[in-house]
C-alpha positions as a printed Julia matrix, in Angstrom:
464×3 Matrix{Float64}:
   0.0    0.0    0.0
   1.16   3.39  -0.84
   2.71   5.51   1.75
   0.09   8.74   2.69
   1.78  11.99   2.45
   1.27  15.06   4.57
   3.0   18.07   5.06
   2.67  17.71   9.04
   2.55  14.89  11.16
   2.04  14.73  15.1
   1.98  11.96  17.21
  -0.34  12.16  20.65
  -3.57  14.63  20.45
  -3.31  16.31  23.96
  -3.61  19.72  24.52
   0.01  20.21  22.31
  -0.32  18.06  19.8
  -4.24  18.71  18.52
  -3.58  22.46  19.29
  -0.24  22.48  16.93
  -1.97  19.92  13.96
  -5.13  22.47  14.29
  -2.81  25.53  13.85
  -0.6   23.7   11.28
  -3.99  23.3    9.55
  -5.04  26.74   9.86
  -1.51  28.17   8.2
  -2.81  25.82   5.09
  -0.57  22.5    5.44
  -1.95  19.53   4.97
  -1.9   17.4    8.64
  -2.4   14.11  10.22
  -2.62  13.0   14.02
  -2.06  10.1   15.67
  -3.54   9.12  18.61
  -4.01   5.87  20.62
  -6.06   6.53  23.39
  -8.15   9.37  23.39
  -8.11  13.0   21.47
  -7.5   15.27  24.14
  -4.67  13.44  25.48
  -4.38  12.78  29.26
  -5.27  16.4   30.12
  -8.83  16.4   28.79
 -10.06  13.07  29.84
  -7.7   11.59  32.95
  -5.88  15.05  34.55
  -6.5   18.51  34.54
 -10.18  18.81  32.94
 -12.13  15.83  35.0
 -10.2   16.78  38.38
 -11.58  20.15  38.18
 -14.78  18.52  37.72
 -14.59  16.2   40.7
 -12.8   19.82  42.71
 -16.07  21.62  41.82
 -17.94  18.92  43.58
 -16.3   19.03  46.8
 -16.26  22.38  47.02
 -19.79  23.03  46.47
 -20.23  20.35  49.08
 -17.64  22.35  51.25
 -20.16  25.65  50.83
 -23.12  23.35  51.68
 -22.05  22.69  55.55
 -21.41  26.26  55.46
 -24.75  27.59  54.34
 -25.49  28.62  58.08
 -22.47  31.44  57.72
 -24.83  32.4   54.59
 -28.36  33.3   56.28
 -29.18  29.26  54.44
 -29.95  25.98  55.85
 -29.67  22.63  54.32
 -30.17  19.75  56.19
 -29.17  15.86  55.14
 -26.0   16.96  53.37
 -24.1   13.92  51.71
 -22.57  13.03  48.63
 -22.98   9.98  46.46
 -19.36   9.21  44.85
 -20.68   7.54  41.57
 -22.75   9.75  40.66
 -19.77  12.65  41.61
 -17.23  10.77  39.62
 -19.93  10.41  36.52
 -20.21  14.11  36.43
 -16.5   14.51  35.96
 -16.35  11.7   33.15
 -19.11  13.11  31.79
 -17.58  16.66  31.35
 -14.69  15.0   30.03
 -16.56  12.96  27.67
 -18.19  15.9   26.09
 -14.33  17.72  25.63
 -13.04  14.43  24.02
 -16.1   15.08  21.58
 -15.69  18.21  20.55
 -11.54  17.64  19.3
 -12.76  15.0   17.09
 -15.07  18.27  15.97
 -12.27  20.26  15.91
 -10.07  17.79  13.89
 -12.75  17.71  11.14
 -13.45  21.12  10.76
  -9.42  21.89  10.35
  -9.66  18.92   8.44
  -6.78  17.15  10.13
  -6.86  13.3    8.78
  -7.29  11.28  12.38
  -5.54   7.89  12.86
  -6.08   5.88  15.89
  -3.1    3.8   16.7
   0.36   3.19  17.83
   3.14   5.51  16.22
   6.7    4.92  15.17
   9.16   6.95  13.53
  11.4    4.49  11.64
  13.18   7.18   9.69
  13.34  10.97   9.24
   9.56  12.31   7.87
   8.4    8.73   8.32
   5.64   7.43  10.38
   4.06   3.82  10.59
   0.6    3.81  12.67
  -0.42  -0.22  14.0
  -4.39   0.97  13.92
  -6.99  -1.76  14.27
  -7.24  -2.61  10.53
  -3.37  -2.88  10.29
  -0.33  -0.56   9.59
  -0.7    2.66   7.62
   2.51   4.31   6.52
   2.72   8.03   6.52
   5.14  10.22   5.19
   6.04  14.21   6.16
   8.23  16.88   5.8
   7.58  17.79   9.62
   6.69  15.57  12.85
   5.87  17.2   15.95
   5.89  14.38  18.86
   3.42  15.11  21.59
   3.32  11.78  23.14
   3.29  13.55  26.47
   3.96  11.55  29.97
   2.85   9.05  32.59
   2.74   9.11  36.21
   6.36   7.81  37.78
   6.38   4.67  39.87
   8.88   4.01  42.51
  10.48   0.87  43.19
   8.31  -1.23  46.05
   5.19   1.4   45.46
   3.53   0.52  42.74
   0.19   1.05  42.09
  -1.96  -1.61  42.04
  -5.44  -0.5   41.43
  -6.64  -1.43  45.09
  -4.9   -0.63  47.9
  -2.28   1.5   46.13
  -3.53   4.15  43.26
  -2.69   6.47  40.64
  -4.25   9.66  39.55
  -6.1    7.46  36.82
  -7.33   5.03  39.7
  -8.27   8.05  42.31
 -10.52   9.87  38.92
 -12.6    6.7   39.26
 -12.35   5.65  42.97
 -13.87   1.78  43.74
 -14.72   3.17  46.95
 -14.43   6.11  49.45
 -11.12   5.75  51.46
 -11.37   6.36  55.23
  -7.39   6.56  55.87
  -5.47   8.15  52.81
  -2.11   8.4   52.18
  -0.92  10.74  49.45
   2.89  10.45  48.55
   4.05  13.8   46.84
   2.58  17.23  47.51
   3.03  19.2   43.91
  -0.14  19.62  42.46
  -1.42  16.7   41.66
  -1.07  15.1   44.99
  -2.23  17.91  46.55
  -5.63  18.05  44.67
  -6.57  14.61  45.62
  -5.83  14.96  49.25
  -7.99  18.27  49.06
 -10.68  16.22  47.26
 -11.01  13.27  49.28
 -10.18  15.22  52.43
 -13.09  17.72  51.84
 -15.69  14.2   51.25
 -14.33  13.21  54.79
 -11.29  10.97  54.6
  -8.48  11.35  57.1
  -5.73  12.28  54.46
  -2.2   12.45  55.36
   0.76  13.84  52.97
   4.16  12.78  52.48
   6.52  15.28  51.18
  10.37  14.58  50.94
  10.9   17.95  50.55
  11.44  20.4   53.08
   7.68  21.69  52.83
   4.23  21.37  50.64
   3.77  22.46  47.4
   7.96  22.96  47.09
   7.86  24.31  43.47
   5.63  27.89  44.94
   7.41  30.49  46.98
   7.98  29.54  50.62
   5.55  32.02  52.42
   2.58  30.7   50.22
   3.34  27.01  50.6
   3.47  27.97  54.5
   0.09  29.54  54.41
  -1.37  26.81  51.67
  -0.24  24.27  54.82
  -1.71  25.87  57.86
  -5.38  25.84  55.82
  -4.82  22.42  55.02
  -4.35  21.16  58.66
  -6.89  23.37  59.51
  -9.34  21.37  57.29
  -7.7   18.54  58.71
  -4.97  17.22  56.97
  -1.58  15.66  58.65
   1.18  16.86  56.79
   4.77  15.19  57.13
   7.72  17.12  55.4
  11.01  15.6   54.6
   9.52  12.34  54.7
  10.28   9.22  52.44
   8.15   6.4   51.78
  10.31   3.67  52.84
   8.35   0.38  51.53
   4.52   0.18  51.41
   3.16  -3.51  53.21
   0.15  -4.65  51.71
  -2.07  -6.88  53.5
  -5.98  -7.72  52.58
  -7.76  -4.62  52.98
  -5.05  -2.24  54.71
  -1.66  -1.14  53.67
   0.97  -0.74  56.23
   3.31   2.19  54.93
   7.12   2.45  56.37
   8.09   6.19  56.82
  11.67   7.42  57.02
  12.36  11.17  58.66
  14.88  13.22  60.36
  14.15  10.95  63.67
  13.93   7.68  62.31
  11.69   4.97  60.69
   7.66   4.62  61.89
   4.99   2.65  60.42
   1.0    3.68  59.77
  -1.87   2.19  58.27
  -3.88   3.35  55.35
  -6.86   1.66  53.56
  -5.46   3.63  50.46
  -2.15   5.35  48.93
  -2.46   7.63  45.79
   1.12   7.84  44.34
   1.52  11.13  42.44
   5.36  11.61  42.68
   5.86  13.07  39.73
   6.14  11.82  35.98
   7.89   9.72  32.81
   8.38  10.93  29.42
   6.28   8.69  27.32
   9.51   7.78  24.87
   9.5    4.07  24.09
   8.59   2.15  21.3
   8.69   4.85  19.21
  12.37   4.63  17.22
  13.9    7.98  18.85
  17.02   6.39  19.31
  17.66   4.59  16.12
  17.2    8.47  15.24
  19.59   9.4   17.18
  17.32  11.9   19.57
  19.22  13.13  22.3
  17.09  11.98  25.73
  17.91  12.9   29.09
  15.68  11.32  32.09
  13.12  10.58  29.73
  12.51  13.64  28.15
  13.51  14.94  24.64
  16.25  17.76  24.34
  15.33  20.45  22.33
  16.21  23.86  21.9
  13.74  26.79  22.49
  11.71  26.32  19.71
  11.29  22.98  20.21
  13.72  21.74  17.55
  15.26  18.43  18.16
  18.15  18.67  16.43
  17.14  15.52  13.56
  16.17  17.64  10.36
  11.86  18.21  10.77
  11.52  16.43  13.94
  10.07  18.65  16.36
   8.88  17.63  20.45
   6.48  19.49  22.94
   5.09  19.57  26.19
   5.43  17.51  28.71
   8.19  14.64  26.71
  10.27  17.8   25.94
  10.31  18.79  30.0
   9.55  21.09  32.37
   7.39  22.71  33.35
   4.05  19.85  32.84
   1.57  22.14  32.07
  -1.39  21.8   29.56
  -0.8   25.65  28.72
   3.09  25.38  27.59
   2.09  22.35  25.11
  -0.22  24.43  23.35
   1.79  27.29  22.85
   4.92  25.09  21.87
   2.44  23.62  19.45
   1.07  26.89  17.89
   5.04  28.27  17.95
   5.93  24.85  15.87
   3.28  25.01  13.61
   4.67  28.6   12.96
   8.1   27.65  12.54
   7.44  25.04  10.21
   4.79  27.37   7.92
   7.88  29.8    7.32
   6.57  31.91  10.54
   9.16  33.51  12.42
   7.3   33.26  16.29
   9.28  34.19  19.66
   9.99  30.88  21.6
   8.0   29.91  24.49
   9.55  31.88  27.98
   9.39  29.26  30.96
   9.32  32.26  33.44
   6.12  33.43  31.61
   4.24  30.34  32.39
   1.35  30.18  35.43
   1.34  27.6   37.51
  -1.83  26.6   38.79
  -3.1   24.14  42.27
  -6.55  23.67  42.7
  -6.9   22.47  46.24
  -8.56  25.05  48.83
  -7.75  27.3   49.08
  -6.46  27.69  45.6
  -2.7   28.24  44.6
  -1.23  30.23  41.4
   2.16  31.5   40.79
   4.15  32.98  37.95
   7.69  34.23  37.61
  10.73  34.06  39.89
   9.86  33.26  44.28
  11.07  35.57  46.56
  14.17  33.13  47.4
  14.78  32.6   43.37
  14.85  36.38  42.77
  17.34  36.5   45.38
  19.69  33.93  44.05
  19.55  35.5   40.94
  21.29  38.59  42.57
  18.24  40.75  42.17
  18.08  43.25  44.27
  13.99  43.49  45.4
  11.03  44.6   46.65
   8.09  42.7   47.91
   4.32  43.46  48.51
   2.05  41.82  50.23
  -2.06  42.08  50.4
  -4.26  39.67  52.64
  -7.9   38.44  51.64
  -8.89  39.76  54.85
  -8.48  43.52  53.29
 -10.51  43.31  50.75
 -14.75  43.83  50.55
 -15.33  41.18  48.11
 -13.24  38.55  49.89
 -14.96  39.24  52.86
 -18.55  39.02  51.05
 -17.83  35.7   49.29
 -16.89  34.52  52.88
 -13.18  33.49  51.89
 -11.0   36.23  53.91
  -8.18  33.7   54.47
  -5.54  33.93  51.53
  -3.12  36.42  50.3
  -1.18  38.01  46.9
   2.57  38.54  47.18
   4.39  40.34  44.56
   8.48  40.32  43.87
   9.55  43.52  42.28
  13.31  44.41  40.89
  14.16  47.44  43.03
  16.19  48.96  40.03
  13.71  48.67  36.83
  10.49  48.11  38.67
  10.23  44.68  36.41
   7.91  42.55  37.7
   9.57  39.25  39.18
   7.27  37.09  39.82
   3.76  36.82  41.68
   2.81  34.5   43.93
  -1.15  33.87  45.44
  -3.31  31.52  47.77
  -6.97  31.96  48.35
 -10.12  32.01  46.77
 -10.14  31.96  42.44
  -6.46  32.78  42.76
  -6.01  31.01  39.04
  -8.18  32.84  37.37
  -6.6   36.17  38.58
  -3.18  35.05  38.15
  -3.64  35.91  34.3
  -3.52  39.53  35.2
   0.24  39.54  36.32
   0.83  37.03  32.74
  -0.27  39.15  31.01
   1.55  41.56  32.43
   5.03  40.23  32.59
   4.25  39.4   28.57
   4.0   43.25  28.46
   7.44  44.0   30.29
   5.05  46.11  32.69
   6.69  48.31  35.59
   5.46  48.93  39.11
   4.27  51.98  38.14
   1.98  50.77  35.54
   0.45  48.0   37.46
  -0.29  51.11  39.77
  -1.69  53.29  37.72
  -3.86  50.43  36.5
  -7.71  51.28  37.69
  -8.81  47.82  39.04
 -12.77  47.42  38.74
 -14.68  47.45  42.77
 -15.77  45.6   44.52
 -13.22  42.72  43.12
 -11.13  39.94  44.49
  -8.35  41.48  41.5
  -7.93  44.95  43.38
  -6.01  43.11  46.08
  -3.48  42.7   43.2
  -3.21  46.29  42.8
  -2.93  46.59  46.19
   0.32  44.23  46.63
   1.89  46.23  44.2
   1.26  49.33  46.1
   2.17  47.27  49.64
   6.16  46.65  47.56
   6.91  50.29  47.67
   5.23  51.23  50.77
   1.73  52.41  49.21
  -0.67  49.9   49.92
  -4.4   51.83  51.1
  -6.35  48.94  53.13
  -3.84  47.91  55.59
């Protein structure tokens, strides 16, 4: 059978790889995708879209037991897990959906199936019906990444899970262990721990959430043992015993080893390029610790072989891919498109209360040999904070003293990602202190607390 030819190929249709064959499309090449799961990639239908969805639920039943604080009474509160966890499929269902909409309105020729790259612009695809042989100028690979599994704890489905095993819980556990406290760990202990499981998190690190800046991961942990939650920082997970039922789980600290008992252990300490079986080193594709090396546009270094998001590194974030995948598809039209800047990326946790960060933390900026100013503005100053009935949280900005650049920003509290934008976009803009203050921020709104921490960095904050 005849080899198909396209002008752009991309293997895995995640939030890179069906954003950069849908842009490709747009700039008039001719594309094909291949996936072998489901369009949308991991994002859309097993991470970032469904946990939201199952988030939403716990936090509306968070608001429920709190209706008193509200003038409102509801009696008989409960949840029913199912019937939570078919919402959130649901909601991813109907995403999946609409890329294979998207794909045929960019007319982007779909092929479900396992890829391989046997040799430069070639692809082979093992679908159902057999092998299809595709040829391009360009591949983009977008295979993306899996969850990382530690020698002696292994998920097993049962007693010990991964985020693909906690999205569709068997059951409710009563005592949860979550090893690793970035963000993905940290959204199922806020999940489970709001529906009422005793939830305990292991961090080897010196504290929570050890990617944000230090002050908000300090706040982030006092509301989370507040609500509950036992914390243990630089802690290992020694060995996990498993037993019917009950998993008995060795920890190692400063002091020594002690042992616990869970009914259930989510693993989410951190993740694996997805690289095999797909001919990158016959290639000769430079890899380091599973990931692809590329420059900063996403180049490979092999002649029209091209990798993004999560396979070609940090940071793993839905966002990045899709800009790396509209920045490719530029490259390779003839485009000439600025490359992707890491420091420019948001980082978003959606635990409560909610975490967001872009830019350089407080301790970065000052390894860098900047020489700074920071402001600070609590939820507790603000009127709309204090209306929703979320006054615990705060927004900390990092300014250079010399230029008035804007560093970084750093938040906890109530719909901190969606306000987070505001300091993207203004980093994007190279904006000074002084613009960000004479910025008119909209009232009554959770945003003019960001105005406010700008003021607070050089001594001109008005509500504290």
């Amino acid at each position: 059978m005849a080899a198909q030819t396209f002008d752009v190929i991309v293997i895995g249709a995640g939030p890179g790889g069906y954003v950069a064959a849908i842009r490709a499309s747009q700039l008039g090449q001719k594309v094909a995708i291949v996936e072998r799961e489901n369009l949308g990639g991991i994002c859309l239908n097993w991470g970032c879209i469904p946990t939201k969805a199952l988030l939403r639920s716990a936090e509306v039943f968070h608001l429920m037991h709190r209706a008193k604080e509200f003038g409102l009474s509801a009696a008989g509160i409960d949840f029913d897990l199912n019937a939570v966890v078919a919402r959130s499929r649901g909601v991813a269902k109907q995403l999946s959906g609409g890329i294979g909409h998207l794909m045929k309105k960019n007319k982007v020729t779909v092929f479900m199936g396992e890829a391989n790259v046997p040799a430069k612009g070639k692809v082979t695809v093992k679908t159902d019906k057999g092998t299809e042989e595709l040829t391009a100028k360009s591949i983009i690979l977008a295979t993306g990444a899996r969850a990382r599994e530690l020698p002696g704890l292994e998920a097993d489905g049962d007693l010990v899970w991964t985020y693909r095993h906690a999205l569709q819980p068997k059951r409710m556990p009563k005592k949860l262990l979550v090893i690793g406290s970035g963000a993905i760990g940290i959204e199922f202990a806020s999940f489970f721990n709001t529906l009422g499981a005793d939830t305990t998190v292991v961090e080897v690190m010196d504290r929570v959430l050890p990617v944000e800046d230090a002050e908000i991961s300090a706040f982030a942990k006092k509301a989370f043992i507040k609500q509950g939650m036992k914390i243990l920082e630089k802690t290992t997970v020694k060995k996990l015993d498993r037993a019917k039922g009950k998993v008995t789980a060795h920890l190692e600290d400063a002091k020594g080893t002690t042992t616990q008992e869970f009914d259930t252990v989510i693993s989410a300490v951190g993740i694996v390029g997805n690289i095999e079986n797909l001919g990158l080193e016959a290639l000769g594709v430079k890899i380091d610790r599973t990931h692809v090396v590329t420059d900063e546009f996403c180049r490979t270094g092999i002649e029209g072989l091209y990798a993004i998001g999560d396979i070609a590194g940090a940071p793993w974030l839905a966002h990045k891919a899709s800009h790396e995948g509209v920045m490719v598809a530029e490259l390779i039209a003839g485009g000439h498109p600025h490359p992707i800047k890491p420091g420019s990326i948001a980082g978003c946790t959606y635990c409560q209360p909610q975490v967001a960060s872009v830019g350089m933390t407080e301790a970065k900026a000052k390894e860098a040999g900047f020489d700074i100013k920071v402001g600070r503005f609590p939820f507790i100053g603000n009127g709309k904070a204090i209306a929703l009935g979320e006054a615990e949280g705060m927004i900390k900005t990092v300014f250079d003293a010399k230029t008035g650049e804007l560093l970084g920003a750093h938040m906890v509290g109530a719909e901190v990602t969606e306000l987070i934008q505001g300091y993207v976009i203004g980093r994007s803009l190279e904006t000074t202190e002084e613009d960000l203050m004479n910025t008119v921020f909209p009232h009554p709104t959770l945003s003019e607390m960001m105005h406010e921490s700008v003021l607070d960095a050089y001594g001109r904050a008005l509500h504290i």
